Amino acid sequence: MANTKQQTYLTAMGVDVYVSRDLSAAPLRAATTSADTALITVTPVPAKVPMSAEPANLDWDGLIQQVQQCTLCDLHATRTQTVFGVGRRNASLMFIGEAPGAEEDRQGEPFVGPAGLLLNEMLRAINIQRADVYIANILKCRPPGNRDPKLEEAAQCVAYLQRQIALIQPKLLVALGRIAAQRLLQTDIALARLRLKQHQSPEFNVPLIVTYHPAYLLRTPQDKRKAWEDMLYINKSLQEILN
Ligand code: URA
């Protein structure tokens, strides 16, 4: 790729680019910049449905209602509100994170805190608007103190995600981070070995690509260059699938 184009992508992802005197050196350091604040539709509150309905049989409104009323695991006791998902309901590309954090719990929307702002920049780096994808999490409620989701919490919650995927029918899934990747692929293989490949999730008949969690990238900015490679791979794979 041409140097200037590469720099445009990296800048959009918040990676500072330092070009050495011989112009061939790689960027040395990464840092975040201000965020994309694209307008996103927040899911409206639907009419009541019985809590006993199987998620697999629910339409959008029923599923939203069921998630809002969910008490299947202990996280319902500590949440401010559930965080269902956001974005285009017929998106080709769907991103799946781990669980809501403090800001998501407050606002009721996934990836609106610092990690979400970086996710917006990662999307912008491949010319995709946040409003054009769908974004959800494995868990719909915040684990206290942002601890990792427990296996049983993910097991209780996954039917909601399965139904979201069935309703959206995305062409490509992207797992953000180790927890989402390992849960969706039902593996304990390290994230570094799962990147830059198309996987088939055992539960969902949709190709799945794995990349770093934006919160990890905020802590480890030197890996932003790898995340940028992942985003290019995601974009290329999506174009191939759509064409
Ligand atoms: N991290 C996640 O995995 N999901 C969110 O919604 C926010 C932070």
PDB file of C-alpha atoms and ligand atoms in Angstrom:
ATOM      1  CA  MET A   1       0.000   0.000   0.000  1.00  0.00           C
ATOM      2  CA  ALA A   2       1.190   3.521  -0.748  1.00  0.00           C
ATOM      3  CA  ASN A   3       2.748   5.310   2.195  1.00  0.00           C
ATOM      4  CA  THR A   4       0.244   8.185   2.219  1.00  0.00           C
ATOM      5  CA  LYS A   5      -2.783   5.867   2.096  1.00  0.00           C
ATOM      6  CA  GLN A   6      -1.317   3.812   4.932  1.00  0.00           C
ATOM      7  CA  GLN A   7      -0.832   6.984   6.944  1.00  0.00           C
ATOM      8  CA  THR A   8      -4.444   8.014   6.340  1.00  0.00           C
ATOM      9  CA  TYR A   9      -5.693   4.707   7.755  1.00  0.00           C
ATOM     10  CA  LEU A  10      -3.373   4.812  10.734  1.00  0.00           C
ATOM     11  CA  THR A  11      -4.269   8.391  11.543  1.00  0.00           C
ATOM     12  CA  ALA A  12      -7.967   7.511  11.417  1.00  0.00           C
ATOM     13  CA  MET A  13      -7.289   4.777  13.985  1.00  0.00           C
ATOM     14  CA  GLY A  14      -5.501   7.241  16.206  1.00  0.00           C
ATOM     15  CA  VAL A  15      -2.045   5.860  15.482  1.00  0.00           C
ATOM     16  CA  ASP A  16       0.625   8.581  15.462  1.00  0.00           C
ATOM     17  CA  VAL A  17       2.785   8.097  12.394  1.00  0.00           C
ATOM     18  CA  TYR A  18       6.458   9.011  12.555  1.00  0.00           C
ATOM     19  CA  VAL A  19       8.204   8.714   9.223  1.00  0.00           C
ATOM     20  CA  SER A  20      11.948   8.203   9.451  1.00  0.00           C
ATOM     21  CA  ARG A  21      14.376  10.075   7.214  1.00  0.00           C
ATOM     22  CA  ASP A  22      14.586   7.128   4.756  1.00  0.00           C
ATOM     23  CA  LEU A  23      10.720   7.111   4.594  1.00  0.00           C
ATOM     24  CA  SER A  24      10.620   3.305   4.782  1.00  0.00           C
ATOM     25  CA  ALA A  25      10.463   2.894   8.542  1.00  0.00           C
ATOM     26  CA  ALA A  26       7.276   1.722  10.247  1.00  0.00           C
ATOM     27  CA  PRO A  27       5.341   3.975  12.653  1.00  0.00           C
ATOM     28  CA  LEU A  28       6.825   3.722  16.134  1.00  0.00           C
ATOM     29  CA  ARG A  29       4.117   4.631  18.573  1.00  0.00           C
ATOM     30  CA  ALA A  30       0.356   4.821  18.794  1.00  0.00           C
ATOM     31  CA  ALA A  31      -1.993   7.099  20.693  1.00  0.00           C
ATOM     32  CA  THR A  32      -5.741   7.740  20.710  1.00  0.00           C
ATOM     33  CA  THR A  33      -7.377  10.839  19.331  1.00  0.00           C
ATOM     34  CA  SER A  34     -10.821  12.341  19.737  1.00  0.00           C
ATOM     35  CA  ALA A  35     -13.795  10.255  18.814  1.00  0.00           C
ATOM     36  CA  ASP A  36     -16.252   9.808  16.058  1.00  0.00           C
ATOM     37  CA  THR A  37     -19.652  10.667  17.435  1.00  0.00           C
ATOM     38  CA  ALA A  38     -21.849   9.299  14.646  1.00  0.00           C
ATOM     39  CA  LEU A  39     -25.583   9.332  15.337  1.00  0.00           C
ATOM     40  CA  ILE A  40     -26.814   5.929  16.444  1.00  0.00           C
ATOM     41  CA  THR A  41     -30.416   4.840  16.943  1.00  0.00           C
ATOM     42  CA  VAL A  42     -31.051   3.584  20.470  1.00  0.00           C
ATOM     43  CA  THR A  43     -33.504   0.717  20.626  1.00  0.00           C
ATOM     44  CA  PRO A  44     -37.064   1.803  21.585  1.00  0.00           C
ATOM     45  CA  VAL A  45     -39.005   0.184  24.427  1.00  0.00           C
ATOM     46  CA  PRO A  46     -41.507  -2.350  23.023  1.00  0.00           C
ATOM     47  CA  ALA A  47     -44.846  -3.674  24.370  1.00  0.00           C
ATOM     48  CA  LYS A  48     -44.739  -6.362  27.102  1.00  0.00           C
ATOM     49  CA  VAL A  49     -44.158 -10.014  26.202  1.00  0.00           C
ATOM     50  CA  PRO A  50     -44.248 -13.026  28.531  1.00  0.00           C
ATOM     51  CA  MET A  51     -40.858 -13.704  30.126  1.00  0.00           C
ATOM     52  CA  SER A  52     -41.258 -17.417  29.419  1.00  0.00           C
ATOM     53  CA  ALA A  53     -41.002 -17.145  25.601  1.00  0.00           C
ATOM     54  CA  GLU A  54     -38.031 -18.848  23.931  1.00  0.00           C
ATOM     55  CA  PRO A  55     -35.684 -16.177  22.515  1.00  0.00           C
ATOM     56  CA  ALA A  56     -35.523 -18.192  19.280  1.00  0.00           C
ATOM     57  CA  ASN A  57     -39.258 -17.526  18.735  1.00  0.00           C
ATOM     58  CA  LEU A  58     -39.201 -13.790  19.417  1.00  0.00           C
ATOM     59  CA  ASP A  59     -39.289 -10.875  17.011  1.00  0.00           C
ATOM     60  CA  TRP A  60     -37.193  -7.746  17.618  1.00  0.00           C
ATOM     61  CA  ASP A  61     -39.639  -6.123  20.033  1.00  0.00           C
ATOM     62  CA  GLY A  62     -40.208  -9.331  21.956  1.00  0.00           C
ATOM     63  CA  LEU A  63     -36.503  -9.998  22.230  1.00  0.00           C
ATOM     64  CA  ILE A  64     -35.757  -6.473  23.443  1.00  0.00           C
ATOM     65  CA  GLN A  65     -38.489  -6.780  26.045  1.00  0.00           C
ATOM     66  CA  GLN A  66     -37.257 -10.175  27.205  1.00  0.00           C
ATOM     67  CA  VAL A  67     -33.691  -8.913  27.601  1.00  0.00           C
ATOM     68  CA  GLN A  68     -34.925  -5.894  29.567  1.00  0.00           C
ATOM     69  CA  GLN A  69     -36.801  -8.169  31.967  1.00  0.00           C
ATOM     70  CA  CYS A  70     -34.108 -10.857  32.199  1.00  0.00           C
ATOM     71  CA  THR A  71     -33.207 -12.205  35.635  1.00  0.00           C
ATOM     72  CA  LEU A  72     -31.532 -15.440  34.490  1.00  0.00           C
ATOM     73  CA  CYS A  73     -28.234 -14.631  36.205  1.00  0.00           C
ATOM     74  CA  ASP A  74     -27.162 -12.531  39.177  1.00  0.00           C
ATOM     75  CA  LEU A  75     -26.032  -9.621  37.013  1.00  0.00           C
ATOM     76  CA  HIS A  76     -29.611  -8.337  36.892  1.00  0.00           C
ATOM     77  CA  ALA A  77     -29.260  -7.331  40.548  1.00  0.00           C
ATOM     78  CA  THR A  78     -26.337  -4.976  39.954  1.00  0.00           C
ATOM     79  CA  ARG A  79     -27.115  -3.551  36.501  1.00  0.00           C
ATOM     80  CA  THR A  80     -28.467  -0.046  35.963  1.00  0.00           C
ATOM     81  CA  GLN A  81     -30.089  -1.292  32.774  1.00  0.00           C
ATOM     82  CA  THR A  82     -29.581  -3.943  30.132  1.00  0.00           C
ATOM     83  CA  VAL A  83     -27.484  -3.184  27.051  1.00  0.00           C
ATOM     84  CA  PHE A  84     -29.185  -4.881  24.133  1.00  0.00           C
ATOM     85  CA  GLY A  85     -27.289  -3.801  21.038  1.00  0.00           C
ATOM     86  CA  VAL A  86     -27.250  -0.984  18.527  1.00  0.00           C
ATOM     87  CA  GLY A  87     -27.018  -0.378  14.819  1.00  0.00           C
ATOM     88  CA  ARG A  88     -28.525  -1.413  11.535  1.00  0.00           C
ATOM     89  CA  ARG A  89     -30.913  -4.317  11.873  1.00  0.00           C
ATOM     90  CA  ASN A  90     -29.939  -5.711   8.482  1.00  0.00           C
ATOM     91  CA  ALA A  91     -26.204  -4.991   8.791  1.00  0.00           C
ATOM     92  CA  SER A  92     -23.793  -7.130   6.766  1.00  0.00           C
ATOM     93  CA  LEU A  93     -21.136  -6.651   9.415  1.00  0.00           C
ATOM     94  CA  MET A  94     -21.718  -7.349  13.110  1.00  0.00           C
ATOM     95  CA  PHE A  95     -19.254  -6.710  15.938  1.00  0.00           C
ATOM     96  CA  ILE A  96     -19.496  -8.678  19.166  1.00  0.00           C
ATOM     97  CA  GLY A  97     -17.775  -7.548  22.345  1.00  0.00           C
ATOM     98  CA  GLU A  98     -17.599  -9.004  25.786  1.00  0.00           C
ATOM     99  CA  ALA A  99     -19.949  -7.175  28.147  1.00  0.00           C
ATOM    100  CA  PRO A 100     -21.070  -3.632  28.937  1.00  0.00           C
ATOM    101  CA  GLY A 101     -18.757  -1.435  30.992  1.00  0.00           C
ATOM    102  CA  ALA A 102     -19.692   1.414  33.327  1.00  0.00           C
ATOM    103  CA  GLU A 103     -20.605   3.902  30.617  1.00  0.00           C
ATOM    104  CA  GLU A 104     -22.590   1.332  28.639  1.00  0.00           C
ATOM    105  CA  ASP A 105     -24.492   0.360  31.805  1.00  0.00           C
ATOM    106  CA  ARG A 106     -25.301   4.050  32.314  1.00  0.00           C
ATOM    107  CA  GLN A 107     -26.340   4.791  28.723  1.00  0.00           C
ATOM    108  CA  GLY A 108     -27.859   1.425  27.723  1.00  0.00           C
ATOM    109  CA  GLU A 109     -25.812   1.227  24.539  1.00  0.00           C
ATOM    110  CA  PRO A 110     -22.752  -0.941  23.752  1.00  0.00           C
ATOM    111  CA  PHE A 111     -19.323   0.579  23.177  1.00  0.00           C
ATOM    112  CA  VAL A 112     -20.020   4.178  24.160  1.00  0.00           C
ATOM    113  CA  GLY A 113     -17.166   4.531  26.662  1.00  0.00           C
ATOM    114  CA  PRO A 114     -13.481   5.027  25.819  1.00  0.00           C
ATOM    115  CA  ALA A 115     -13.260   1.610  24.093  1.00  0.00           C
ATOM    116  CA  GLY A 116     -16.278   2.507  21.984  1.00  0.00           C
ATOM    117  CA  LEU A 117     -14.691   5.735  20.846  1.00  0.00           C
ATOM    118  CA  LEU A 118     -11.683   3.778  19.630  1.00  0.00           C
ATOM    119  CA  LEU A 119     -13.986   1.233  17.948  1.00  0.00           C
ATOM    120  CA  ASN A 120     -15.563   4.135  16.039  1.00  0.00           C
ATOM    121  CA  GLU A 121     -12.087   5.182  14.874  1.00  0.00           C
ATOM    122  CA  MET A 122     -11.251   1.607  13.847  1.00  0.00           C
ATOM    123  CA  LEU A 123     -14.411   1.543  11.734  1.00  0.00           C
ATOM    124  CA  ARG A 124     -13.628   4.921  10.231  1.00  0.00           C
ATOM    125  CA  ALA A 125     -10.191   3.597   9.290  1.00  0.00           C
ATOM    126  CA  ILE A 126     -11.929   1.277   6.816  1.00  0.00           C
ATOM    127  CA  ASN A 127     -14.526   3.849   5.774  1.00  0.00           C
ATOM    128  CA  ILE A 128     -17.395   2.254   7.678  1.00  0.00           C
ATOM    129  CA  GLN A 129     -19.796   4.270   9.825  1.00  0.00           C
ATOM    130  CA  ARG A 130     -20.810   2.948  13.222  1.00  0.00           C
ATOM    131  CA  ALA A 131     -24.483   3.338  12.191  1.00  0.00           C
ATOM    132  CA  ASP A 132     -23.968   0.912   9.280  1.00  0.00           C
ATOM    133  CA  VAL A 133     -22.918  -2.079  11.410  1.00  0.00           C
ATOM    134  CA  TYR A 134     -24.579  -3.848  14.308  1.00  0.00           C
ATOM    135  CA  ILE A 135     -22.795  -3.917  17.674  1.00  0.00           C
ATOM    136  CA  ALA A 136     -23.669  -6.254  20.537  1.00  0.00           C
ATOM    137  CA  ASN A 137     -22.020  -8.085  23.405  1.00  0.00           C
ATOM    138  CA  ILE A 138     -21.891 -11.652  24.688  1.00  0.00           C
ATOM    139  CA  LEU A 139     -23.434 -10.382  27.951  1.00  0.00           C
ATOM    140  CA  LYS A 140     -26.288  -7.886  28.068  1.00  0.00           C
ATOM    141  CA  CYS A 141     -25.536  -6.772  31.645  1.00  0.00           C
ATOM    142  CA  ARG A 142     -22.430  -5.253  33.193  1.00  0.00           C
ATOM    143  CA  PRO A 143     -20.335  -7.550  35.387  1.00  0.00           C
ATOM    144  CA  PRO A 144     -19.546  -5.607  38.595  1.00  0.00           C
ATOM    145  CA  GLY A 145     -16.150  -3.927  38.491  1.00  0.00           C
ATOM    146  CA  ASN A 146     -15.805  -4.974  34.836  1.00  0.00           C
ATOM    147  CA  ARG A 147     -14.666  -8.471  35.816  1.00  0.00           C
ATOM    148  CA  ASP A 148     -14.575 -11.128  33.083  1.00  0.00           C
ATOM    149  CA  PRO A 149     -17.939 -12.746  32.325  1.00  0.00           C
ATOM    150  CA  LYS A 150     -18.439 -16.079  34.095  1.00  0.00           C
ATOM    151  CA  LEU A 151     -19.022 -19.128  31.909  1.00  0.00           C
ATOM    152  CA  GLU A 152     -22.509 -19.605  33.321  1.00  0.00           C
ATOM    153  CA  GLU A 153     -23.419 -15.953  32.665  1.00  0.00           C
ATOM    154  CA  ALA A 154     -22.376 -16.316  29.036  1.00  0.00           C
ATOM    155  CA  ALA A 155     -24.271 -19.598  28.787  1.00  0.00           C
ATOM    156  CA  GLN A 156     -27.469 -17.965  30.115  1.00  0.00           C
ATOM    157  CA  CYS A 157     -27.141 -14.948  27.844  1.00  0.00           C
ATOM    158  CA  VAL A 158     -26.054 -16.515  24.563  1.00  0.00           C
ATOM    159  CA  ALA A 159     -29.587 -17.321  23.350  1.00  0.00           C
ATOM    160  CA  TYR A 160     -30.227 -13.580  23.095  1.00  0.00           C
ATOM    161  CA  LEU A 161     -27.159 -13.104  20.928  1.00  0.00           C
ATOM    162  CA  GLN A 162     -28.117 -16.122  18.833  1.00  0.00           C
ATOM    163  CA  ARG A 163     -31.518 -14.585  18.186  1.00  0.00           C
ATOM    164  CA  GLN A 164     -29.989 -11.197  17.367  1.00  0.00           C
ATOM    165  CA  ILE A 165     -27.755 -12.878  14.792  1.00  0.00           C
ATOM    166  CA  ALA A 166     -30.697 -14.842  13.370  1.00  0.00           C
ATOM    167  CA  LEU A 167     -32.743 -11.646  12.990  1.00  0.00           C
ATOM    168  CA  ILE A 168     -29.910  -9.559  11.516  1.00  0.00           C
ATOM    169  CA  GLN A 169     -28.475 -12.294   9.268  1.00  0.00           C
ATOM    170  CA  PRO A 170     -25.057 -10.614   9.021  1.00  0.00           C
ATOM    171  CA  LYS A 171     -22.635 -11.793   6.364  1.00  0.00           C
ATOM    172  CA  LEU A 172     -19.614 -11.465   8.629  1.00  0.00           C
ATOM    173  CA  LEU A 173     -19.118 -11.493  12.402  1.00  0.00           C
ATOM    174  CA  VAL A 174     -16.185  -9.829  14.155  1.00  0.00           C
ATOM    175  CA  ALA A 175     -15.275 -10.924  17.664  1.00  0.00           C
ATOM    176  CA  LEU A 176     -13.687  -8.097  19.645  1.00  0.00           C
ATOM    177  CA  GLY A 177     -11.130  -9.497  22.040  1.00  0.00           C
ATOM    178  CA  ARG A 178     -10.209 -12.808  23.605  1.00  0.00           C
ATOM    179  CA  ILE A 179     -13.335 -13.359  25.666  1.00  0.00           C
ATOM    180  CA  ALA A 180     -15.746 -12.903  22.746  1.00  0.00           C
ATOM    181  CA  ALA A 181     -13.495 -14.837  20.357  1.00  0.00           C
ATOM    182  CA  GLN A 182     -12.996 -17.812  22.651  1.00  0.00           C
ATOM    183  CA  ARG A 183     -16.684 -17.950  23.589  1.00  0.00           C
ATOM    184  CA  LEU A 184     -17.935 -17.692  20.011  1.00  0.00           C
ATOM    185  CA  LEU A 185     -15.423 -20.202  18.679  1.00  0.00           C
ATOM    186  CA  GLN A 186     -15.605 -22.405  21.778  1.00  0.00           C
ATOM    187  CA  THR A 187     -11.864 -22.605  21.984  1.00  0.00           C
ATOM    188  CA  ASP A 188      -9.040 -21.635  24.344  1.00  0.00           C
ATOM    189  CA  ILE A 189      -6.587 -20.792  21.559  1.00  0.00           C
ATOM    190  CA  ALA A 190      -4.820 -17.456  22.156  1.00  0.00           C
ATOM    191  CA  LEU A 191      -6.192 -14.433  20.298  1.00  0.00           C
ATOM    192  CA  ALA A 192      -2.907 -13.854  18.454  1.00  0.00           C
ATOM    193  CA  ARG A 193      -3.345 -17.230  16.736  1.00  0.00           C
ATOM    194  CA  LEU A 194      -6.988 -16.587  15.822  1.00  0.00           C
ATOM    195  CA  ARG A 195      -6.403 -13.315  13.940  1.00  0.00           C
ATOM    196  CA  LEU A 196      -6.331 -12.859  10.154  1.00  0.00           C
ATOM    197  CA  LYS A 197      -8.391 -15.959   9.415  1.00  0.00           C
ATOM    198  CA  GLN A 198     -12.015 -16.606   8.640  1.00  0.00           C
ATOM    199  CA  HIS A 199     -13.479 -19.020  11.180  1.00  0.00           C
ATOM    200  CA  GLN A 200     -16.827 -20.737  11.251  1.00  0.00           C
ATOM    201  CA  SER A 201     -18.493 -20.389  14.647  1.00  0.00           C
ATOM    202  CA  PRO A 202     -19.925 -23.732  15.836  1.00  0.00           C
ATOM    203  CA  GLU A 203     -23.173 -21.952  16.861  1.00  0.00           C
ATOM    204  CA  PHE A 204     -23.667 -19.473  14.041  1.00  0.00           C
ATOM    205  CA  ASN A 205     -23.440 -20.352  10.392  1.00  0.00           C
ATOM    206  CA  VAL A 206     -21.634 -17.113   9.577  1.00  0.00           C
ATOM    207  CA  PRO A 207     -17.899 -16.496   8.939  1.00  0.00           C
ATOM    208  CA  LEU A 208     -16.176 -14.925  11.922  1.00  0.00           C
ATOM    209  CA  ILE A 209     -12.976 -12.880  12.179  1.00  0.00           C
ATOM    210  CA  VAL A 210     -11.185 -12.089  15.420  1.00  0.00           C
ATOM    211  CA  THR A 211      -9.461  -8.859  16.350  1.00  0.00           C
ATOM    212  CA  TYR A 212      -8.223  -7.101  19.459  1.00  0.00           C
ATOM    213  CA  HIS A 213     -10.618  -5.563  21.929  1.00  0.00           C
ATOM    214  CA  PRO A 214     -10.414  -1.756  21.740  1.00  0.00           C
ATOM    215  CA  ALA A 215     -10.008  -1.582  25.534  1.00  0.00           C
ATOM    216  CA  TYR A 216      -6.894  -3.774  25.185  1.00  0.00           C
ATOM    217  CA  LEU A 217      -5.621  -1.457  22.445  1.00  0.00           C
ATOM    218  CA  LEU A 218      -6.051   1.539  24.749  1.00  0.00           C
ATOM    219  CA  ARG A 219      -3.811  -0.242  27.266  1.00  0.00           C
ATOM    220  CA  THR A 220      -1.428  -1.591  24.612  1.00  0.00           C
ATOM    221  CA  PRO A 221      -1.216   1.033  21.869  1.00  0.00           C
ATOM    222  CA  GLN A 222       1.765  -0.675  20.243  1.00  0.00           C
ATOM    223  CA  ASP A 223      -0.681  -3.335  18.990  1.00  0.00           C
ATOM    224  CA  LYS A 224      -2.814  -0.797  17.144  1.00  0.00           C
ATOM    225  CA  ARG A 225      -0.854  -1.507  13.987  1.00  0.00           C
ATOM    226  CA  LYS A 226      -1.893  -5.161  14.177  1.00  0.00           C
ATOM    227  CA  ALA A 227      -5.495  -4.094  14.754  1.00  0.00           C
ATOM    228  CA  TRP A 228      -5.249  -1.933  11.671  1.00  0.00           C
ATOM    229  CA  GLU A 229      -4.084  -5.000   9.678  1.00  0.00           C
ATOM    230  CA  ASP A 230      -7.097  -6.839  11.095  1.00  0.00           C
ATOM    231  CA  MET A 231      -9.454  -4.066   9.998  1.00  0.00           C
ATOM    232  CA  LEU A 232      -8.058  -4.185   6.457  1.00  0.00           C
ATOM    233  CA  TYR A 233      -8.509  -7.964   6.478  1.00  0.00           C
ATOM    234  CA  ILE A 234     -12.092  -7.571   7.756  1.00  0.00           C
ATOM    235  CA  ASN A 235     -12.869  -5.052   5.024  1.00  0.00           C
ATOM    236  CA  LYS A 236     -11.317  -7.211   2.287  1.00  0.00           C
ATOM    237  CA  SER A 237     -13.179 -10.301   3.522  1.00  0.00           C
ATOM    238  CA  LEU A 238     -16.472  -8.408   3.642  1.00  0.00           C
ATOM    239  CA  GLN A 239     -16.019  -7.102   0.091  1.00  0.00           C
ATOM    240  CA  GLU A 240     -15.255 -10.646  -1.125  1.00  0.00           C
ATOM    241  CA  ILE A 241     -18.324 -12.037   0.639  1.00  0.00           C
ATOM    242  CA  LEU A 242     -20.595  -9.298  -0.731  1.00  0.00           C
ATOM    243  CA  ASN A 243     -19.316  -9.533  -4.327  1.00  0.00           C
TER     244      ASN A 243
HETATM  245  N1  URA B   1     -16.389  -3.534  26.270  1.00  0.00           N
HETATM  246  C1  URA B   1     -17.193  -4.462  25.690  1.00  0.00           C
HETATM  247  O1  URA B   1     -16.788  -5.588  25.475  1.00  0.00           O
HETATM  248  N2  URA B   1     -18.423  -4.095  25.363  1.00  0.00           N
HETATM  249  C2  URA B   1     -18.902  -2.869  25.552  1.00  0.00           C
HETATM  250  O2  URA B   1     -20.055  -2.613  25.205  1.00  0.00           O
HETATM  251  C3  URA B   1     -18.049  -1.924  26.147  1.00  0.00           C
HETATM  252  C4  URA B   1     -16.795  -2.267  26.505  1.00  0.00           C
END
